[in-house]
Amino acid sequence: MQITAETPFKASIVPLPLSSTPSSFSILPGNAPRTPLQNTLKKAITCVGIGLHSGAQVRMTLNPAPAGHGIVFERVDLTSSAPIAARYDNVVCTRLSTVIANSGTPEIRVATIEHLMAALHANGIDNARIEIDGPETPVLDGSAAEFDFLIQCAGTQILELPRAVIEVLRPVHVEEESGAFAELRPARSGFALAMSIDFSASVIGQQRHAMPLNLERFRQEVGFCRTFVERKEIEALQKMGLARGGSLHNAIVVEGETVLNPCGLRHPKEFVRHKLMDAVGDLYLAGHTLQAGFMGHKSGHTLNNKLLRALFASAENWRFVGSEESSRTELRATA
Ligand SMILES: [Zn+2]
């Protein structure tokens, strides 16, 4: 099955009642553990679209992969490129998106992987081989909803090996001078996230959102929320070679009190919910899902990655649960 960027996916996106937003900014208890076995896709599925920052048209195929493979990207347009594992220690740039590359070949990269990673994380896809013929994933509608739809179309295949989950054993905190911070805390079960933001643009302002990570909550609350930019930043971004593929079709553009997109927002708190969805994707670069509570304040790709590096900087911070020993050995070797 081939799906192009023109395929109408919107039927899968359901508007939400405002009452679904929690009133308090606290880490919620995680969900019950998911299947203890690893998953992959049932079949390959392809999409075509442009990159948000590069503006380049790319074709991307999500392929099944065996247990223990992890999420790995392959630049099929470059004959000499090695597969790039979607892991925190392969992140080479976090300016506006999460970019991965192998050490030694930083020019062979895959950018803006966070929305796809969020959809894979929420769907419990542990293993996938992602072929891409350009430097950046397609932005599609600027959210994770269409990647989620692709994964739904491909279906999920349960594999024979147990899933390794990273249990956070003690608080890990990173921060910036601006007051932005990101934190992981131990949790009895599951993975819950909370995010708050504070923007000068009054249409964004202060927003907060919290939820446990499970597929239903992901789809209902954050998966459909689009990336966003302030209009005053666009020219500067494009001079830096960024946002070249950006448009009102794949990003929210705000100016002061105004959302410039003719159809407005998908949710009044679409901004913070998008940032929470970004964290779901960025933190999946741990290589496994987490048993933890995450809290971020004005946290983006840079702090999310620093948080994972801080987590794995000490063997006292974490352990595997329900996992094979080989995964522990592999991760500790890079920490
Ligand atoms: Zn994003």
Coordinates of C-alpha atoms and ligand atoms in Angstrom, one line a residue:
M1 CA 0.0 0.0 0.0
Q2 CA 1.3 3.4 -0.9
I3 CA 0.1 6.6 0.7
T4 CA 1.0 10.0 -0.6
A5 CA 0.9 13.3 1.1
E6 CA -2.3 14.1 -0.8
T7 CA -4.2 11.1 0.8
P8 CA -6.9 12.6 3.1
F9 CA -6.1 11.3 6.6
K10 CA -8.2 13.8 8.5
A11 CA -11.0 11.4 9.2
S12 CA -8.9 9.8 11.9
I13 CA -8.5 13.1 13.8
V14 CA -11.3 13.7 16.4
P15 CA -11.8 17.1 18.0
L16 CA -11.6 17.0 21.8
P17 CA -13.7 18.4 24.5
L18 CA -11.9 21.1 26.6
S19 CA -12.7 19.1 29.8
S20 CA -10.1 16.5 28.8
T21 CA -7.4 18.8 30.0
P22 CA -6.3 18.0 33.6
S23 CA -6.8 20.9 35.9
S24 CA -3.7 20.2 38.0
F25 CA -0.1 20.0 36.8
S26 CA 1.0 16.8 38.5
I27 CA 2.5 13.6 37.2
L28 CA -0.4 11.2 36.7
P29 CA -0.1 7.5 37.5
G30 CA 1.1 5.5 34.5
N31 CA -1.1 3.0 32.8
A32 CA -1.1 -0.7 33.3
P33 CA 1.9 -2.4 31.7
R34 CA 1.5 -3.1 28.0
T35 CA 2.3 -6.5 26.4
P36 CA 5.6 -7.8 27.7
L37 CA 6.6 -8.9 24.2
Q38 CA 8.2 -6.7 21.6
N39 CA 6.3 -5.5 18.6
T40 CA 7.1 -4.6 15.0
L41 CA 5.0 -3.6 12.0
K42 CA 3.0 -6.3 10.3
K43 CA 3.9 -5.1 6.8
A44 CA 5.8 -2.3 5.1
I45 CA 4.1 1.0 4.3
T46 CA 5.3 4.1 2.4
C47 CA 4.6 7.7 2.4
V48 CA 5.8 10.7 0.3
G49 CA 6.0 14.3 1.5
I50 CA 8.3 17.3 2.0
G51 CA 10.7 17.9 4.9
L52 CA 9.7 20.8 7.2
H53 CA 13.1 22.4 7.3
S54 CA 14.8 21.1 4.1
G55 CA 11.8 21.5 1.9
A56 CA 13.1 18.4 0.0
Q57 CA 10.6 15.8 -1.2
V58 CA 11.3 12.5 0.4
R59 CA 9.9 9.0 0.2
M60 CA 9.9 7.0 3.4
T61 CA 9.1 3.4 4.0
L62 CA 8.4 1.9 7.4
N63 CA 9.5 -1.8 7.3
P64 CA 9.1 -4.6 9.9
A65 CA 12.2 -5.6 11.7
P66 CA 13.1 -8.5 14.0
A67 CA 13.2 -8.5 17.8
G68 CA 16.1 -6.7 19.3
H69 CA 16.6 -4.6 16.1
G70 CA 15.3 -1.3 17.5
I71 CA 14.2 1.7 15.5
V72 CA 16.8 2.2 12.8
F73 CA 16.9 4.7 9.8
E74 CA 18.6 4.0 6.5
R75 CA 19.4 6.7 3.9
V76 CA 18.7 4.7 0.8
D77 CA 19.6 7.6 -1.5
L78 CA 23.3 7.3 -0.3
T79 CA 24.9 4.0 -1.3
S80 CA 27.7 4.2 1.2
S81 CA 25.6 5.1 4.3
A82 CA 25.3 2.8 7.3
P83 CA 22.1 2.4 9.2
I84 CA 21.5 5.0 11.9
A85 CA 20.0 3.8 15.2
A86 CA 17.4 6.2 16.6
R87 CA 19.2 6.6 19.9
Y88 CA 20.0 9.5 22.1
D89 CA 23.8 9.1 21.6
N90 CA 23.3 9.5 17.8
V91 CA 21.6 12.9 18.2
V92 CA 23.9 15.5 16.5
C93 CA 21.6 18.5 16.3
T94 CA 18.6 19.7 18.3
R95 CA 17.9 23.1 16.8
L96 CA 14.2 23.0 16.1
S97 CA 14.2 19.3 15.4
T98 CA 15.9 16.1 16.5
V99 CA 18.6 15.0 14.0
I100 CA 20.5 11.8 14.1
A101 CA 23.7 10.6 12.5
N102 CA 26.4 8.0 13.1
S103 CA 29.6 9.3 14.7
G104 CA 32.2 9.8 12.0
T105 CA 29.6 10.6 9.3
P106 CA 27.7 13.6 10.8
E107 CA 26.8 14.8 7.3
I108 CA 24.8 11.6 6.6
R109 CA 21.8 12.5 8.8
V110 CA 18.1 12.1 9.2
A111 CA 16.3 15.2 10.6
T112 CA 13.0 15.8 12.3
I113 CA 12.5 12.2 13.5
E114 CA 10.5 13.2 16.7
H115 CA 7.0 13.0 15.4
L116 CA 7.5 9.6 13.8
M117 CA 9.3 8.4 16.9
A118 CA 6.3 9.6 19.0
A119 CA 3.9 7.6 16.9
L120 CA 6.1 4.5 17.1
H121 CA 6.5 4.9 20.9
A122 CA 2.7 5.3 21.4
N123 CA 2.0 2.3 19.3
G124 CA 4.5 0.2 21.1
I125 CA 6.6 -0.5 18.0
D126 CA 9.9 -1.6 19.3
N127 CA 11.5 -2.6 16.0
A128 CA 11.3 -1.0 12.6
R129 CA 13.7 -0.4 9.7
I130 CA 12.9 3.0 8.2
E131 CA 14.1 3.6 4.6
I132 CA 14.3 7.3 3.6
D133 CA 15.7 8.8 0.4
G134 CA 16.4 12.2 1.8
P135 CA 17.8 14.1 4.8
E136 CA 14.6 14.6 6.7
T137 CA 11.4 12.7 7.4
P138 CA 8.3 14.1 5.6
V139 CA 6.5 16.6 7.8
L140 CA 3.0 15.6 6.5
D141 CA 0.5 17.7 8.5
G142 CA 3.0 18.8 11.2
S143 CA 1.7 16.4 13.8
A144 CA 2.1 12.7 14.6
A145 CA -1.4 11.8 13.5
E146 CA -0.5 10.7 9.9
F147 CA 2.5 8.6 11.1
D148 CA 0.1 7.0 13.6
F149 CA -2.3 6.4 10.7
L150 CA 0.5 4.7 8.7
I151 CA 1.3 2.5 11.6
Q152 CA -2.4 1.6 12.0
C153 CA -2.6 0.7 8.2
A154 CA 0.5 -1.4 8.5
G155 CA -0.7 -3.2 11.6
T156 CA 1.3 -4.5 14.6
Q157 CA 3.1 -7.8 14.8
I158 CA 3.9 -9.3 18.2
L159 CA 7.4 -10.8 18.3
E160 CA 8.9 -13.6 20.4
L161 CA 11.2 -11.7 22.7
P162 CA 10.3 -9.8 25.9
R163 CA 10.2 -6.0 25.8
A164 CA 13.0 -4.2 27.7
V165 CA 11.6 -1.2 29.7
I166 CA 14.0 1.3 31.3
E167 CA 13.0 1.9 34.9
V168 CA 14.2 5.2 36.3
L169 CA 15.6 4.6 39.8
R170 CA 16.3 8.2 41.0
P171 CA 15.4 11.7 39.9
V172 CA 17.4 13.1 37.0
H173 CA 17.2 16.8 36.3
V174 CA 18.6 19.1 33.6
E175 CA 18.0 22.8 33.3
E176 CA 19.0 26.0 31.4
E177 CA 19.6 29.5 32.7
S178 CA 16.3 30.6 31.2
G179 CA 14.5 28.5 33.8
A180 CA 13.6 25.8 31.3
F181 CA 14.0 22.3 32.8
A182 CA 13.4 18.6 32.1
E183 CA 13.2 15.9 34.7
L184 CA 12.7 12.2 35.1
R185 CA 11.4 10.6 38.3
P186 CA 10.8 7.1 39.4
A187 CA 7.3 5.7 39.0
R188 CA 5.7 2.5 40.2
S189 CA 4.5 1.6 36.7
G190 CA 4.1 3.1 33.2
F191 CA 5.3 6.3 31.7
A192 CA 3.5 9.6 32.4
L193 CA 4.5 13.0 31.1
A194 CA 3.7 16.6 32.1
M195 CA 4.7 19.7 30.1
S196 CA 4.3 23.4 30.6
I197 CA 5.2 26.3 28.3
D198 CA 5.3 30.1 28.6
F199 CA 5.4 32.1 25.3
S200 CA 5.3 35.9 24.8
A201 CA 2.8 35.5 22.0
S202 CA -0.5 35.9 23.8
V203 CA -2.3 33.3 21.7
I204 CA 0.1 30.7 23.2
G205 CA 0.9 32.2 26.7
Q206 CA 1.1 29.8 29.5
Q207 CA -0.2 26.3 28.9
R208 CA 0.2 23.0 30.7
H209 CA -0.8 19.4 30.0
A210 CA -0.2 16.0 31.7
M211 CA -1.1 12.5 30.7
P212 CA 0.0 8.9 31.1
L213 CA 1.4 7.4 27.8
N214 CA -0.9 5.0 26.2
L215 CA -2.2 4.8 22.6
E216 CA -5.7 6.0 23.4
R217 CA -4.6 9.0 25.4
F218 CA -1.9 9.8 22.8
R219 CA -4.4 9.8 19.9
Q220 CA -7.1 11.7 21.8
E221 CA -4.8 14.4 23.4
V222 CA -1.5 15.0 21.7
G223 CA -1.0 13.0 18.5
F224 CA -2.9 15.4 16.3
C225 CA -1.3 18.6 17.6
R226 CA 0.8 20.4 15.0
T227 CA 4.2 22.1 15.2
F228 CA 4.1 25.8 15.5
V229 CA 6.2 28.9 14.8
E230 CA 5.9 32.7 15.5
R231 CA 5.6 34.6 12.2
K232 CA 8.4 37.0 13.2
E233 CA 10.8 34.0 13.4
I234 CA 10.1 32.6 9.9
E235 CA 12.4 34.9 7.9
A236 CA 15.4 34.3 10.2
L237 CA 14.8 30.6 10.2
Q238 CA 14.7 30.5 6.4
K239 CA 18.0 32.5 6.2
M240 CA 19.5 29.7 8.4
G241 CA 18.2 27.2 5.9
L242 CA 15.4 26.0 8.2
A243 CA 11.6 25.9 7.7
R244 CA 12.0 25.9 3.9
G245 CA 9.2 23.4 3.6
G246 CA 7.0 25.1 6.2
S247 CA 3.5 26.3 5.3
L248 CA 0.1 26.8 6.8
H249 CA -0.6 23.2 5.7
N250 CA 2.0 21.7 8.1
A251 CA 2.5 24.2 10.9
I252 CA 0.6 26.6 13.0
V253 CA 1.8 30.2 12.4
V254 CA 1.0 32.7 15.2
E255 CA 1.4 36.5 15.4
G256 CA 0.6 38.0 18.8
E257 CA -3.1 37.2 19.5
T258 CA -3.7 35.7 16.1
V259 CA -3.4 32.2 14.6
L260 CA -2.8 32.8 10.9
N261 CA -4.0 29.4 9.7
P262 CA -7.5 29.9 8.2
C263 CA -8.9 26.8 10.0
G264 CA -7.5 27.9 13.4
L265 CA -6.4 25.5 16.0
R266 CA -7.3 21.9 16.5
H267 CA -7.3 22.5 20.3
P268 CA -6.9 25.6 22.4
K269 CA -3.8 24.0 24.0
E270 CA -2.5 22.5 20.8
F271 CA 0.9 24.2 21.5
V272 CA 1.8 22.6 24.8
R273 CA 0.2 19.3 23.7
H274 CA 2.6 19.4 20.7
K275 CA 5.5 19.9 23.0
L276 CA 4.4 17.0 25.1
M277 CA 4.1 14.9 21.9
D278 CA 7.7 16.0 20.9
A279 CA 8.9 14.7 24.3
V280 CA 7.2 11.3 23.7
G281 CA 9.2 11.1 20.5
D282 CA 12.5 12.5 21.8
L283 CA 12.5 10.3 24.9
Y284 CA 12.0 7.1 22.8
L285 CA 15.6 7.7 21.8
A286 CA 16.4 6.0 25.1
G287 CA 16.1 2.9 22.8
H288 CA 13.2 1.6 24.9
T289 CA 10.1 2.9 26.6
L290 CA 10.4 4.2 30.2
Q291 CA 9.0 3.4 33.5
A292 CA 9.1 6.9 34.9
G293 CA 7.4 10.3 35.3
F294 CA 8.6 13.1 33.0
M295 CA 8.2 16.7 33.7
G296 CA 9.3 19.5 31.4
H297 CA 9.0 23.2 31.6
K298 CA 9.8 25.0 28.3
S299 CA 11.6 21.8 27.4
G300 CA 12.4 21.1 23.8
H301 CA 14.6 18.8 21.7
T302 CA 17.8 20.1 23.3
L303 CA 16.8 19.5 26.9
N304 CA 15.0 16.3 26.1
N305 CA 18.3 14.9 24.7
K306 CA 20.4 16.3 27.6
L307 CA 18.0 14.6 30.0
L308 CA 18.6 11.2 28.3
R309 CA 22.4 11.8 28.3
A310 CA 22.1 12.6 32.1
L311 CA 20.0 9.5 32.7
F312 CA 22.5 7.2 31.1
A313 CA 25.6 9.0 32.5
S314 CA 25.2 6.9 35.7
A315 CA 24.4 3.3 36.0
E316 CA 22.7 4.2 39.4
N317 CA 20.0 6.1 37.6
W318 CA 18.3 3.3 35.8
R319 CA 17.8 -0.4 35.2
F320 CA 16.1 -2.7 32.8
V321 CA 12.9 -4.5 33.8
G322 CA 11.4 -7.4 31.9
S323 CA 14.3 -7.4 29.6
E324 CA 17.0 -9.5 28.1
E325 CA 20.5 -8.9 29.5
S326 CA 21.9 -8.2 26.0
S327 CA 20.1 -4.9 25.9
R328 CA 21.6 -3.8 29.2
T329 CA 25.1 -4.6 28.0
E330 CA 24.6 -2.7 24.8
L331 CA 23.3 0.4 26.4
R332 CA 25.8 0.5 29.2
A333 CA 28.6 0.3 26.7
T334 CA 27.6 3.7 25.3
A335 CA 26.7 5.4 28.6
Ligands
ZN1 ZN 7.4 18.8 17.0

